[in-house]
Coordinates of C-alpha atoms and ligand atoms in Angstrom, one line a residue:
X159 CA 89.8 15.0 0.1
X160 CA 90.0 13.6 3.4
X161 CA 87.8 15.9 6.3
X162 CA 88.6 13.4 9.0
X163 CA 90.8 15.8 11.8
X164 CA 92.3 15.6 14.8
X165 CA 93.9 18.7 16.6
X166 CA 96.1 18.3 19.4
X167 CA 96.1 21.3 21.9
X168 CA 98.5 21.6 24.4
X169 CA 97.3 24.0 27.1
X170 CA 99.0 25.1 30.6
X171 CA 97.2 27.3 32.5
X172 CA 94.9 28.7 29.3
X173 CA 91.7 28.7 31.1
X174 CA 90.7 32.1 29.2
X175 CA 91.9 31.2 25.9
X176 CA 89.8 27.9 25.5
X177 CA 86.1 29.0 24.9
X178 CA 87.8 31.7 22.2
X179 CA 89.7 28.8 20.7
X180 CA 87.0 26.3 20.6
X181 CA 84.5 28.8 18.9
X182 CA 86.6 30.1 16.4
X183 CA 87.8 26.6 15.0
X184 CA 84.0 25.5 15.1
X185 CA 83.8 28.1 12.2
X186 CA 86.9 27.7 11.2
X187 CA 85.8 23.8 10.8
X188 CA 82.8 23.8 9.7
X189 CA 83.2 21.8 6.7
X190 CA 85.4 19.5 8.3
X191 CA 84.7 16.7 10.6
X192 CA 86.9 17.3 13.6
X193 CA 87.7 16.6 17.1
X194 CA 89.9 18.3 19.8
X195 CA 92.2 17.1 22.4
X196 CA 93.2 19.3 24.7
X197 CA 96.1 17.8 26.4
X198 CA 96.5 20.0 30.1
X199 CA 99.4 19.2 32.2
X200 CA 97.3 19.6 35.7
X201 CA 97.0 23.6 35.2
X202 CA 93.9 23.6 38.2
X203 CA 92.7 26.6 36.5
X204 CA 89.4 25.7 35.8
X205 CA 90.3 24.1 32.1
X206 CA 89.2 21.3 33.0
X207 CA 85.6 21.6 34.1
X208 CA 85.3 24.5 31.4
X209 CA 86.5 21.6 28.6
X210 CA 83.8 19.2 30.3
X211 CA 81.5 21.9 30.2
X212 CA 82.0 22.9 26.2
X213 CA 82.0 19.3 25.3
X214 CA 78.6 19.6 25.4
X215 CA 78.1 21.5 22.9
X216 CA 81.9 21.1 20.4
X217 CA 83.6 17.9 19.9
X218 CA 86.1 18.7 22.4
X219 CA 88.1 16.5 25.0
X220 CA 90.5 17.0 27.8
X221 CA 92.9 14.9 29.0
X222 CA 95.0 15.9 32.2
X223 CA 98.5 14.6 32.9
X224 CA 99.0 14.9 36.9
X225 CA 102.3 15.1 36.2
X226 CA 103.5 18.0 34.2
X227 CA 105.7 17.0 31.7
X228 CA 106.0 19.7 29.4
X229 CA 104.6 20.6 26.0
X230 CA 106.5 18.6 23.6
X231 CA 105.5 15.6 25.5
X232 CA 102.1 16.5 25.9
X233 CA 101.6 16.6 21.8
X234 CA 103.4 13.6 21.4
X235 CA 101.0 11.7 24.4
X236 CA 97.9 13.4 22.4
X237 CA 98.9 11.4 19.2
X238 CA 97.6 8.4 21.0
X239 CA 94.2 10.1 22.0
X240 CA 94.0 11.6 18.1
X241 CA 91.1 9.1 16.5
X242 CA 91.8 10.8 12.8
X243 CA 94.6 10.2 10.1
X244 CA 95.3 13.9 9.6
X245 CA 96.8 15.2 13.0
X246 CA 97.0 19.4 14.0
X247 CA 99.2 20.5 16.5
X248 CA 98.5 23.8 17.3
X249 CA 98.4 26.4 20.4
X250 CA 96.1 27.3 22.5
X251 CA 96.6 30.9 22.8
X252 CA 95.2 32.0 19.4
X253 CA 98.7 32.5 18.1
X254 CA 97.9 30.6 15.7
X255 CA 95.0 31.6 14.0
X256 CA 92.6 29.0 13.9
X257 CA 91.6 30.1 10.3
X258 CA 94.9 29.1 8.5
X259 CA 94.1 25.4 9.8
X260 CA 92.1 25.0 6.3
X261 CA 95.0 25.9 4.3
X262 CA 97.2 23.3 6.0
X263 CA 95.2 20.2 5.7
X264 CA 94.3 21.3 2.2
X265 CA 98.3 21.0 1.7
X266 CA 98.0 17.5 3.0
X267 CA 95.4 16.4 1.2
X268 CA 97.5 17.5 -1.7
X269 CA 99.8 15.2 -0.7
X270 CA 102.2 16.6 1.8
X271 CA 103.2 14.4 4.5
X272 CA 104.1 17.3 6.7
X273 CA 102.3 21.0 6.2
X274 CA 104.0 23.9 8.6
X275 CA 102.5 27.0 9.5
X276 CA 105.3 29.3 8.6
X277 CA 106.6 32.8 9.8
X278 CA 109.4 32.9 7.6
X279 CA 108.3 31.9 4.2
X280 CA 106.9 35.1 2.2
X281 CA 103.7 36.2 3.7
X282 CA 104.3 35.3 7.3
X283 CA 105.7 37.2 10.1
X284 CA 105.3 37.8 13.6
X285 CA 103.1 40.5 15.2
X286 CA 104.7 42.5 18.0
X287 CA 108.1 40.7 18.4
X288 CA 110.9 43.0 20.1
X289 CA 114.5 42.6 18.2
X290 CA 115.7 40.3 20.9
X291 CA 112.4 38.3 20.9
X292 CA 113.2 38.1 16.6
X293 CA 116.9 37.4 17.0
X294 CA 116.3 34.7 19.9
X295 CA 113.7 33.4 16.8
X296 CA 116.3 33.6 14.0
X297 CA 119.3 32.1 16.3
X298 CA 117.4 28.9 17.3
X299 CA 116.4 28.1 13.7
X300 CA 120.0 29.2 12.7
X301 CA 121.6 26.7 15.2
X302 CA 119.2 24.0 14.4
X303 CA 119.9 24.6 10.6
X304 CA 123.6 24.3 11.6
X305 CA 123.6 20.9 13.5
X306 CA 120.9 19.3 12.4
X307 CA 121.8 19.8 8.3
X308 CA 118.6 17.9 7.5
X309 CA 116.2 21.1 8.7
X310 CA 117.9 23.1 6.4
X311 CA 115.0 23.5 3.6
X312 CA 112.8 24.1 6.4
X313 CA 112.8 28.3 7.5
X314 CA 110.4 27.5 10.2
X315 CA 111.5 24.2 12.1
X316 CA 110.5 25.6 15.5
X317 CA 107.0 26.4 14.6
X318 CA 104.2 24.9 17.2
X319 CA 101.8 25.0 14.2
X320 CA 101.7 22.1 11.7
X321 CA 100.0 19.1 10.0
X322 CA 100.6 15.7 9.7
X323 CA 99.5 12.8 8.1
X324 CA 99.5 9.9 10.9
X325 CA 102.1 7.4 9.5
X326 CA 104.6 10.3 9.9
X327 CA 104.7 9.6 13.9
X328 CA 103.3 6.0 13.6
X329 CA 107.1 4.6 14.4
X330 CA 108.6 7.0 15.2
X331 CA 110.5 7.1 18.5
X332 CA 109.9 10.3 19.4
X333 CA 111.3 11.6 22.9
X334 CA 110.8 15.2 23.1
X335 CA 112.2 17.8 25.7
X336 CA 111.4 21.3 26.2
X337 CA 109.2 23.1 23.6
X338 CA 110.1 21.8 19.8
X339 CA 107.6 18.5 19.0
X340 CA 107.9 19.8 15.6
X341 CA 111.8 19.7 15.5
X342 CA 111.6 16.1 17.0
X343 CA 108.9 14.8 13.5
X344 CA 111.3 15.9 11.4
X345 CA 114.6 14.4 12.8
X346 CA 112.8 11.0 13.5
X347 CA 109.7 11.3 11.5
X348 CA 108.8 9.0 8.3
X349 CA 108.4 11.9 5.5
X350 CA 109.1 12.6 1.9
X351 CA 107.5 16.0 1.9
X352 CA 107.0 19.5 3.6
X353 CA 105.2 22.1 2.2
X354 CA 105.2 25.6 4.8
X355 CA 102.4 27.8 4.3
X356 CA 102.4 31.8 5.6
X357 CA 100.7 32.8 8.6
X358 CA 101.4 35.6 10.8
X359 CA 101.9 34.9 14.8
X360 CA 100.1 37.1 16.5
X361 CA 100.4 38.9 20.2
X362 CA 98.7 36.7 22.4
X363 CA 96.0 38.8 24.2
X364 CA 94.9 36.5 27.3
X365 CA 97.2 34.7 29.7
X366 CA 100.9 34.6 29.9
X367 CA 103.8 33.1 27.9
X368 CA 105.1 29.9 29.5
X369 CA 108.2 30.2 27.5
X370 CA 111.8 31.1 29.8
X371 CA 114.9 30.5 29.8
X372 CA 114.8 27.1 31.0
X373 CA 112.7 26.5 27.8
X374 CA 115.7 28.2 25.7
X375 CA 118.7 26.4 27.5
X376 CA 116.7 23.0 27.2
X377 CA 116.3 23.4 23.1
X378 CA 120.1 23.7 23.6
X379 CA 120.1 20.2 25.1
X380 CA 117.3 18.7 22.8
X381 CA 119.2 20.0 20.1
X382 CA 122.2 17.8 21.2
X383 CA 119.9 14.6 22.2
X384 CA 118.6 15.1 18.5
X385 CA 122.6 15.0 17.6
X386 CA 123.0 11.9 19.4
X387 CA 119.9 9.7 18.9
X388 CA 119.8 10.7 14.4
X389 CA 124.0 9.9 14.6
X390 CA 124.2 13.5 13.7
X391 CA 126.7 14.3 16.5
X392 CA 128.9 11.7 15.0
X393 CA 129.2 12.7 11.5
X394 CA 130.1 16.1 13.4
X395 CA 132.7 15.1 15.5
X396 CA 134.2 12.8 12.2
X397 CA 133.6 16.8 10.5
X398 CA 135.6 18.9 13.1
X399 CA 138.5 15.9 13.5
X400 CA 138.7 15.9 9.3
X401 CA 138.7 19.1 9.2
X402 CA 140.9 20.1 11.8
X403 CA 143.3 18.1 11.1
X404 CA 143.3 19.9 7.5
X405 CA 143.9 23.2 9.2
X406 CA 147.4 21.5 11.4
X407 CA 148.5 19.5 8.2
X408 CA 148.2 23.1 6.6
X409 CA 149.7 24.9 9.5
X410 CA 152.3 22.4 9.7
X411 CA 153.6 22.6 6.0
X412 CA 153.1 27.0 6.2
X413 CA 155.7 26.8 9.3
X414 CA 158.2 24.4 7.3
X415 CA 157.9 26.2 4.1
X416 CA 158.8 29.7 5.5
X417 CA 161.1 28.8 8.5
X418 CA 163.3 25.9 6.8
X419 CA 162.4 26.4 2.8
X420 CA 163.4 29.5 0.8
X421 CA 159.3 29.8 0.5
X422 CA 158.0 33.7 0.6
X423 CA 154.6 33.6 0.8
X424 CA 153.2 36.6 -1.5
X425 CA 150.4 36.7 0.8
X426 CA 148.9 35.2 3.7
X427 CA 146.0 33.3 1.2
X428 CA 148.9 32.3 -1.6
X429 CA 150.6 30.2 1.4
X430 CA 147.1 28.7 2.9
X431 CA 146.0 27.9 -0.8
X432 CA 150.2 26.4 -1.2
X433 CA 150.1 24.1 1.6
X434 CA 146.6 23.0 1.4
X435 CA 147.3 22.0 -2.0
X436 CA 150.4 19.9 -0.9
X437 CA 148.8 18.9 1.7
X438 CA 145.9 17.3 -0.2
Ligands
LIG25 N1 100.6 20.5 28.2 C1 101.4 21.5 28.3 N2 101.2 22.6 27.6 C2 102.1 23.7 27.7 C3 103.2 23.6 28.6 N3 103.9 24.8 28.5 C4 103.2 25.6 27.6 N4 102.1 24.9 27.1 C5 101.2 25.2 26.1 O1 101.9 25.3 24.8 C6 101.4 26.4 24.1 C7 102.6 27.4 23.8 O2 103.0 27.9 25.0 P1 103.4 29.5 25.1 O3 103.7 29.8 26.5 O4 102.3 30.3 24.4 O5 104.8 29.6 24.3 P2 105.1 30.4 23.0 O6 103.9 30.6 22.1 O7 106.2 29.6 22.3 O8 105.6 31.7 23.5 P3 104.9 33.2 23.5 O9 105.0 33.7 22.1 O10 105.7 33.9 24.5 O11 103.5 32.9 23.9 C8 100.3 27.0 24.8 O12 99.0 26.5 24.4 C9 100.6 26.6 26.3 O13 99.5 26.6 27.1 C10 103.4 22.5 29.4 O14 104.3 22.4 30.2 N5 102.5 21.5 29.2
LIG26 MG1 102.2 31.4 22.8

């Protein structure tokens, strides 16, 4: 059993979130050997002299990007500053309870290459989520299930709470936008296996949500770079253009069957099912 962990925290603006954190993955930890990163993109909120301040005492580092670059980026900068094989990527706004960490290496070091905190396997949820808030949820991992077929085993690909082993991102090419690192390891990631354990997100209690719509309409467009980088958005078009041209050839062979033949369609499926069968 490896005990060796890195976590990778991204954090804007979480000043009042950090000492919580810190202390409840110290006991969270404690059997573990562990160090934190918390990668800040420039909040000048005080997390960065509080970090200093609690490094003292937990094995906890900051690094600060003077240039914000948003969160995806920020995990994928932290892999380089991880020392251990077993990386975390996590929040820092306790939605992710720092307790279910355990349960998530221990499914690596059972040989999972990838181990997802999951709301939507049985057992997990999310606490406090308005309908829109749960059909906003549902949509993105509907949309990603829909052009991105390989996510489709995964119910959670847009979860910000996961474990990997290192050689998963080692070379990889990974060039995230907007919000979803975890949607990014799995498109260019080297795994075999995912394994998503239950935890329930809970309300955030200090700070505000950084997620907007600029964060929505930019998984939109990472969605589509994810098309275009994997050759997913070429197997699509190759999909619509086959299968369109299915539904003229069909068409096509209806129209000339009832105008110009003696064909009576019984019904409306009888003539489909007719000419699609010629036409094939
Ligand atoms: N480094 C960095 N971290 C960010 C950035 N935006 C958000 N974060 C951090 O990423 C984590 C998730 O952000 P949240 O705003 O909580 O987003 P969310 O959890 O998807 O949405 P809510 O459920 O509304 O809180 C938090 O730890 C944030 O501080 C960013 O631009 N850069
Ligand atoms: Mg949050």
């Amino acid at each position: 059993m490896n005990k060796n962990i890195s976590l990778v925290i991204p954090t804007y603006k979480e000043k009042d979130n950090i000492q919580p954190l810190v202390t409840r993955l110290s006991e969270a930890l404690a059997d573990y050997k562990y160090e934190i990163v918390i990668m800040d993109d420039n909040s000048r909120d005080g997390t960065e002299e509080l970090v200093k301040s609690l490094s003292e005492q937990f094995p906890v580092k900051i690094v600060v990007r003077r240039d914000k670059k948003g969160l995806a980026s920020a995990v994928v900068d932290g892999f380089g500053y991880a020392k251990n094989d077993i990386i975390v990527v996590m929040d820092a706004d306790l939605q992710h309870p720092p307790e279910v960490v355990p349960s998530l290496v221990k499914a690596i070091n059972e040989g999972a290459d990838i181990a997802i905190g999951s709301r939507y396997v049985e057992g997990g949820g999310c606490e406090g989520w308005s309908a829109l808030r749960r059909i906003m949820s549902k949509g993105a991992a509907l949309i990603s299930h829909l052009f991105l077929p390989s996510t489709r085993k995964i119910k959670d690909p847009m979860s910000g709470f996961f474990v990997i082993k290192r050689e998963v991102v080692k070379e990889a090419n990974l060039n995230p936008s907007g919000f979803k690192i975890l949607l990014e390891i799995l498109m260019l990631g080297n795994w075999k296996s995912v394994v998503e354990v239950p935890f329930m997100f809970v309300t955030r209690s200090r700070g505000e949500s950084k997620l907007n719509t600029k964060q929505q309409l930019d998984y939109l467009k990472h969605i589509y770079s994810l098309m275009q980088r994997t050759g997913e958005l070429v197997r699509f078009i190759k999909f619509c253009i086959v299968g369109g041209s299915g539904v003229i050839v069909n068409l096509g062979l209806y129209t000339l069957l009832t105008r110009y033949g003696s064909f009576t369609p019984i019904d409306d499926t009888s003539a489909g099912l007719l000419s699609g069968n010629i036409a094939l």
